[in-house]
Amino acid sequence: MNKRIYLDHAATTPLDETVFSIMTPYLTGIFGNADSPHAEGRKAMSAIDDARDTIAALLHAKKNEIYFTSGGTESDNFAIIGAARAKKAQGKTQVILSAIEHHAALFAGEILEKEGFQVDYLPVNEGGRVEMNALKALLSNDTALVGIMAANNETGVMQPIRECAKLAHEYGAVFFTDAVQFAPYARIDVQELGVDLLSISSHKFYGPKGCGALYIKNGVKMEKLVGGGEQERGMRGGTLNVAAIVGMAAAYKNACESMEENNAKIAKLSQIFLQEIASLQGVERNGESENALPAILNLRFDGVENTSLLYNMDLKGVSMAAGSACASASVKPSHVLTAMGLSEEKAKQSVRISFGKHNQEEDIKIAAAFLMETVQKLRGM
Ligand code: PLP
């Protein structure tokens, strides 16, 4: 088959053509450094200002609460390390992260542990959700920060963020949510969610790669991570990536404007895929479906190693994943699935299929047929 069928939108999405054309002038003609005081710089800063306005309005935040970064990884690192270090001054030295966080958040936890913080990992139930009782049991007056992602990148399971943030605040902790996977599919109102810090990443909603944002609620104390220049009100050094920031704002606006339409389309594709493979025995969905994003299906195929399945599907022209892209080179079982209670063997039989707005029903049917064929072939070997 010549045409490829891309079913890995949780890893990344293609840049929208409209977004690309909005970005292009900022790669060539409008090239100024946004922090330069001359006309070229002012032009670039004006575009940054507009992008910040757009993103702030879509998140229901204030303009000065949005900080541009190089992506979800940097936003997560900055949120967790920056807020925890600032809280240490108040004598708070415990950090709670859910056990299913993205590696960008878990890495930040490792750094803090080396600095003397006690980092506790909040367990999840077998459906992949955190539970209030478990959070309550870990919280203490020493808790500096609680980090729980809004939706998981491997299972798509959404977390009870509002409730968790409220509970964390009762103990004087800062609450951070990684909304990188959540943002393309759910409207975000930071006031209503009650979060202090929230990260998004442009390439998950058809924007350019290497660009993200961190919402920092006014009044939340932070230590900066990337320093040198005084950009981003002194909180994040580095010449601003004007084209990417402009592109991210345009892409996020598009995502929010067509959210219901895209979600309905994607949910239908996911349903079709499940119907098409319904006759296959020994298939289980990982993560509770009631609270999952429409785009992600995490499926386990009895007796089939995910690496062989993915390799064979790739040969047939279908791109799928095992867990997160950042960990795809490793043969380790997914930390998300093992935290949900799956054995290492079962975790290694699981694949992530993530749909996108450009997928067509007939492609989904072809991919499902290939998958049935491949699973049966691998089981027969
Ligand atoms: N957080 C989550 C939940 C993700 O899924 C990802 C990327 O896969 C990241 C953070 C990292 O984002 P970025 O690729 O922009 O660094």
Coordinates of N, CA and C in Angstrom, one line a residue, residues 180-323:
V180 N -1.3 19.0 28.1 CA -0.8 18.9 26.7 C -1.7 18.0 25.9
Q181 N -2.2 16.9 26.4 CA -3.1 16.1 25.6 C -4.6 16.5 25.7
F182 N -4.9 17.2 26.8 CA -6.3 17.6 27.1 C -6.7 18.8 26.2
A183 N -5.8 19.7 26.0 CA -6.1 21.0 25.3 C -6.7 20.8 23.9
P184 N -6.3 19.9 23.1 CA -6.9 19.8 21.8 C -8.3 19.3 21.8
Y185 N -8.8 18.7 22.9 CA -10.1 18.1 22.9 C -11.1 18.7 23.9
A186 N -10.6 19.5 24.8 CA -11.5 20.0 25.9 C -11.3 21.5 26.1
R187 N -12.3 22.2 26.3 CA -12.2 23.6 26.6 C -11.5 23.8 28.0
I188 N -10.7 24.8 28.1 CA -10.0 25.0 29.4 C -10.3 26.4 29.9
D189 N -10.8 26.4 31.2 CA -11.0 27.6 31.9 C -10.2 27.5 33.2
V190 N -9.0 28.2 33.2 CA -8.1 28.0 34.4 C -8.8 28.4 35.7
Q191 N -9.7 29.4 35.6 CA -10.4 29.9 36.8 C -11.3 28.8 37.3
E192 N -12.0 28.3 36.4 CA -13.0 27.3 36.8 C -12.3 26.0 37.3
L193 N -11.2 25.6 36.6 CA -10.5 24.5 37.1 C -9.8 24.7 38.4
G194 N -9.5 26.0 38.7 CA -8.8 26.3 39.9 C -7.4 25.9 40.0
V195 N -6.7 25.8 38.8 CA -5.3 25.4 38.8 C -4.4 26.6 38.9
D196 N -3.1 26.4 39.4 CA -2.2 27.5 39.5 C -1.2 27.5 38.3
L197 N -1.0 26.3 37.8 CA 0.0 26.2 36.7 C -0.6 25.2 35.7
L198 N -0.5 25.5 34.4 CA -1.0 24.6 33.4 C -0.2 24.7 32.1
S199 N 0.2 23.5 31.6 CA 1.0 23.5 30.4 C 0.3 23.0 29.1
I200 N 0.6 23.6 28.0 CA 0.1 23.2 26.7 C 1.2 23.1 25.7
S201 N 1.0 22.3 24.6 CA 2.1 22.2 23.6 C 1.4 22.3 22.2
S202 N 2.0 23.1 21.4 CA 1.5 23.5 20.1 C 1.3 22.3 19.1
H203 N 2.3 21.4 19.1 CA 2.2 20.4 18.0 C 1.2 19.3 18.3
K204 N 0.5 19.4 19.4 CA -0.6 18.4 19.6 C -1.9 18.9 19.0
F205 N -2.0 20.2 18.7 CA -3.2 20.6 18.0 C -2.9 21.3 16.6
Y206 N -2.1 20.6 15.9 CA -1.8 21.0 14.5 C -1.1 22.3 14.3
G207 N -0.3 22.6 15.4 CA 0.6 23.8 15.3 C 2.0 23.3 15.2
P208 N 3.0 24.3 15.1 CA 4.4 23.9 14.9 C 5.0 23.2 16.2
K209 N 6.0 22.4 15.9 CA 6.7 21.7 17.0 C 7.6 22.7 17.7
G210 N 8.1 22.3 18.9 CA 9.1 23.2 19.6 C 8.5 24.4 20.2
C211 N 7.2 24.4 20.5 CA 6.6 25.6 21.0 C 5.5 25.2 22.0
G212 N 5.5 25.9 23.1 CA 4.4 25.6 24.1 C 4.2 26.8 25.0
A213 N 3.3 26.7 26.0 CA 3.1 27.8 26.9 C 2.8 27.2 28.3
L214 N 3.1 28.1 29.3 CA 2.8 27.7 30.6 C 2.0 28.8 31.2
Y215 N 0.8 28.5 31.8 CA 0.0 29.4 32.5 C 0.5 29.5 33.9
I216 N 0.9 30.6 34.4 CA 1.3 30.8 35.8 C 0.3 31.8 36.4
K217 N -0.5 31.4 37.3 CA -1.5 32.3 38.0 C -0.7 33.4 38.7
N218 N -1.2 34.6 38.5 CA -0.6 35.7 39.2 C -0.5 35.5 40.7
G219 N 0.7 35.8 41.2 CA 0.9 35.6 42.7 C 1.6 34.3 43.0
V220 N 1.6 33.3 42.1 CA 2.3 32.1 42.3 C 3.8 32.3 42.2
K221 N 4.6 32.0 43.2 CA 6.0 32.3 43.1 C 6.7 31.2 42.4
M222 N 7.7 31.6 41.5 CA 8.4 30.7 40.7 C 9.9 31.0 40.7
E223 N 10.7 30.0 40.6 CA 12.1 30.3 40.2 C 12.3 29.9 38.8
K224 N 13.0 30.8 38.1 CA 13.1 30.5 36.6 C 14.1 29.4 36.4
L225 N 13.9 28.7 35.2 CA 14.8 27.6 34.9 C 15.8 28.0 33.8
V226 N 15.2 28.7 32.8 CA 16.0 29.1 31.6 C 16.3 30.6 31.8
G227 N 17.6 30.9 32.0 CA 17.9 32.3 32.3 C 18.9 32.9 31.4
G228 N 19.2 34.1 31.5 CA 20.2 34.8 30.7 C 19.7 36.1 30.2
G229 N 18.6 36.0 29.3 CA 18.0 37.2 28.9 C 16.8 37.5 29.8
E230 N 16.3 38.7 29.6 CA 15.1 39.1 30.4 C 13.8 39.0 29.8
Q231 N 13.8 38.1 28.7 CA 12.5 37.9 28.0 C 11.4 37.3 29.0
E232 N 10.2 37.3 28.5 CA 9.1 36.8 29.3 C 9.1 37.4 30.7
R233 N 9.1 38.7 30.8 CA 9.1 39.4 32.1 C 10.1 38.8 33.1
G234 N 11.3 38.5 32.5 CA 12.4 38.0 33.3 C 12.3 36.6 33.8
M235 N 11.2 35.9 33.3 CA 11.0 34.5 33.9 C 11.5 33.4 33.0
R236 N 11.8 33.8 31.7 CA 12.2 32.7 30.8 C 13.1 33.3 29.7
G237 N 14.4 33.2 29.8 CA 15.3 33.8 28.9 C 15.3 33.1 27.5
G238 N 15.8 33.8 26.5 CA 15.8 33.2 25.2 C 15.0 34.1 24.2
T239 N 15.6 34.3 23.0 CA 14.9 35.0 22.0 C 13.6 34.3 21.6
L240 N 12.6 35.0 21.5 CA 11.3 34.4 21.3 C 11.2 33.9 19.9
N241 N 10.6 32.7 19.7 CA 10.4 32.0 18.4 C 9.1 32.6 17.9
V242 N 9.2 33.8 17.2 CA 8.0 34.5 16.8 C 7.0 33.7 15.9
A243 N 7.6 33.1 14.9 CA 6.7 32.4 13.9 C 6.0 31.2 14.6
A244 N 6.7 30.5 15.5 CA 6.1 29.4 16.2 C 5.0 29.8 17.1
I245 N 5.3 30.9 17.8 CA 4.3 31.4 18.8 C 3.0 31.9 18.1
V246 N 3.3 32.6 17.0 CA 2.1 33.0 16.2 C 1.3 31.8 15.7
G247 N 2.1 30.8 15.2 CA 1.5 29.6 14.7 C 0.7 28.8 15.8
M248 N 1.3 28.8 17.0 CA 0.6 28.1 18.1 C -0.7 28.8 18.4
A249 N -0.7 30.1 18.5 CA -2.0 30.8 18.8 C -3.0 30.6 17.7
A250 N -2.6 30.6 16.5 CA -3.6 30.4 15.4 C -4.1 28.9 15.5
A251 N -3.2 28.0 15.7 CA -3.6 26.6 15.8 C -4.5 26.3 17.0
Y252 N -4.3 26.9 18.1 CA -5.1 26.7 19.3 C -6.5 27.3 19.1
K253 N -6.5 28.5 18.4 CA -7.8 29.1 18.1 C -8.6 28.2 17.2
N254 N -8.0 27.7 16.1 CA -8.7 26.7 15.2 C -9.2 25.5 16.0
A255 N -8.3 25.0 16.9 CA -8.7 23.8 17.7 C -10.0 24.1 18.5
C256 N -10.0 25.3 19.1 CA -11.1 25.6 20.0 C -12.4 25.9 19.2
E257 N -12.2 26.5 18.0 CA -13.3 26.8 17.2 C -14.0 25.6 16.6
S258 N -13.2 24.6 16.3 CA -13.8 23.4 15.7 C -13.8 22.2 16.6
M259 N -13.7 22.4 17.9 CA -13.6 21.4 18.9 C -14.7 20.4 18.8
E260 N -15.9 20.8 18.9 CA -17.1 19.9 19.0 C -17.2 19.1 17.7
E261 N -17.0 19.8 16.5 CA -17.1 19.1 15.2 C -16.0 18.0 15.1
N262 N -14.7 18.4 15.5 CA -13.6 17.4 15.4 C -13.8 16.3 16.4
N263 N -14.2 16.6 17.6 CA -14.4 15.6 18.6 C -15.5 14.5 18.2
A264 N -16.5 15.1 17.6 CA -17.6 14.1 17.1 C -17.1 13.2 16.0
K265 N -16.3 13.8 15.1 CA -15.8 13.0 14.0 C -14.8 12.0 14.5
I266 N -13.9 12.4 15.4 CA -12.9 11.5 15.9 C -13.5 10.4 16.8
A267 N -14.5 10.7 17.6 CA -15.2 9.7 18.4 C -15.8 8.7 17.5
K268 N -16.4 9.1 16.4 CA -17.0 8.2 15.4 C -16.0 7.2 14.8
L269 N -14.8 7.8 14.5 CA -13.7 7.0 13.9 C -13.3 5.9 14.9
S270 N -13.2 6.3 16.2 CA -12.8 5.4 17.2 C -13.8 4.2 17.4
Q271 N -15.1 4.6 17.3 CA -16.2 3.6 17.4 C -16.1 2.7 16.2
I272 N -15.9 3.2 15.0 CA -15.8 2.4 13.8 C -14.7 1.4 14.0
F273 N -13.6 1.9 14.4 CA -12.4 1.0 14.6 C -12.7 -0.2 15.5
L274 N -13.4 0.2 16.7 CA -13.7 -0.9 17.6 C -14.7 -1.9 17.0
Q275 N -15.7 -1.3 16.3 CA -16.7 -2.2 15.7 C -16.0 -3.2 14.7
E276 N -15.1 -2.6 13.9 CA -14.4 -3.4 12.9 C -13.6 -4.6 13.4
I277 N -13.1 -4.4 14.6 CA -12.2 -5.4 15.2 C -13.0 -6.2 16.3
A278 N -14.3 -6.0 16.4 CA -15.1 -6.6 17.4 C -15.1 -8.1 17.4
S279 N -14.9 -8.8 16.2 CA -14.9 -10.2 16.2 C -13.5 -10.8 16.6
L280 N -12.5 -10.0 16.8 CA -11.2 -10.5 17.3 C -11.3 -10.8 18.8
Q281 N -10.9 -12.1 19.1 CA -11.0 -12.5 20.6 C -9.7 -12.0 21.3
G282 N -9.8 -11.9 22.6 CA -8.6 -11.6 23.4 C -8.1 -10.2 23.2
V283 N -9.1 -9.2 23.2 CA -8.7 -7.8 23.0 C -9.3 -7.1 24.2
E284 N -8.5 -6.2 24.9 CA -9.1 -5.5 26.0 C -8.7 -4.0 25.9
R285 N -9.6 -3.1 26.3 CA -9.2 -1.7 26.3 C -8.6 -1.4 27.7
N286 N -7.4 -0.7 27.6 CA -6.8 -0.2 28.9 C -7.3 1.2 29.2
G287 N -7.8 1.3 30.4 CA -8.3 2.7 30.8 C -9.8 2.8 30.7
E288 N -10.4 3.5 31.6 CA -11.9 3.5 31.5 C -12.3 4.4 30.4
S289 N -13.3 3.9 29.6 CA -13.7 4.6 28.4 C -14.6 5.8 28.7
E290 N -15.3 5.8 29.9 CA -16.3 6.9 30.2 C -15.5 8.2 30.4
N291 N -14.3 8.2 30.9 CA -13.6 9.4 31.1 C -12.4 9.6 30.2
A292 N -12.5 9.1 29.0 CA -11.3 9.1 28.1 C -11.5 10.2 27.0
L293 N -10.4 10.7 26.5 CA -10.5 11.6 25.4 C -11.0 10.9 24.2
P294 N -11.6 11.5 23.2 CA -12.2 10.8 22.1 C -11.1 10.2 21.2
A295 N -9.9 10.8 21.2 CA -8.9 10.4 20.2 C -8.0 9.2 20.5
I296 N -8.0 8.8 21.8 CA -7.0 7.7 22.1 C -7.7 6.4 22.5
L297 N -7.2 5.3 21.9 CA -7.6 4.0 22.3 C -6.3 3.3 22.7
N298 N -6.3 2.7 23.9 CA -5.2 1.9 24.3 C -5.7 0.4 24.4
L299 N -5.2 -0.4 23.5 CA -5.8 -1.8 23.4 C -4.7 -2.8 23.6
R300 N -5.1 -3.9 24.3 CA -4.2 -5.0 24.6 C -4.7 -6.2 23.8
F301 N -3.7 -6.8 23.1 CA -4.0 -8.0 22.3 C -3.3 -9.2 23.0
D302 N -4.1 -10.1 23.5 CA -3.6 -11.3 24.2 C -2.6 -12.1 23.3
G303 N -1.4 -12.4 23.9 CA -0.4 -13.2 23.2 C 0.3 -12.5 22.0
V304 N 0.2 -11.2 21.9 CA 0.9 -10.5 20.8 C 1.8 -9.4 21.4
E305 N 3.1 -9.5 21.1 CA 4.0 -8.5 21.6 C 3.8 -7.2 20.8
N306 N 3.7 -6.1 21.5 CA 3.4 -4.8 20.8 C 4.5 -4.4 19.8
T307 N 5.8 -4.7 20.1 CA 6.8 -4.3 19.1 C 6.6 -5.0 17.8
S308 N 6.3 -6.3 17.8 CA 6.1 -7.0 16.5 C 4.8 -6.5 15.8
L309 N 3.8 -6.2 16.6 CA 2.6 -5.7 16.0 C 2.8 -4.3 15.3
L310 N 3.5 -3.5 16.0 CA 3.7 -2.1 15.5 C 4.6 -2.2 14.3
Y311 N 5.6 -3.1 14.3 CA 6.5 -3.2 13.2 C 5.8 -3.7 11.9
N312 N 4.9 -4.7 12.1 CA 4.2 -5.3 11.0 C 3.1 -4.3 10.5
M313 N 2.5 -3.5 11.4 CA 1.6 -2.5 10.9 C 2.3 -1.4 10.2
D314 N 3.5 -1.0 10.6 CA 4.2 0.0 9.9 C 4.6 -0.4 8.5
L315 N 5.0 -1.7 8.4 CA 5.3 -2.3 7.1 C 4.0 -2.2 6.1
K316 N 2.9 -2.3 6.7 CA 1.6 -2.2 5.9 C 1.2 -0.8 5.7
G317 N 1.9 0.2 6.3 CA 1.6 1.6 6.1 C 0.7 2.2 7.2
V318 N 0.6 1.5 8.3 CA -0.2 2.1 9.4 C 0.7 2.5 10.6
S319 N 0.7 3.7 11.0 CA 1.5 4.2 12.1 C 0.7 4.2 13.4
M320 N 1.1 3.4 14.4 CA 0.5 3.4 15.7 C 1.7 3.4 16.7
A321 N 1.4 3.4 18.0 CA 2.5 3.5 19.0 C 2.3 2.6 20.2
A322 N 3.4 2.4 20.9 CA 3.3 1.7 22.2 C 3.6 2.8 23.2
G323 N 2.6 3.3 23.9 CA 2.9 4.3 24.9 C 3.3 5.6 24.3

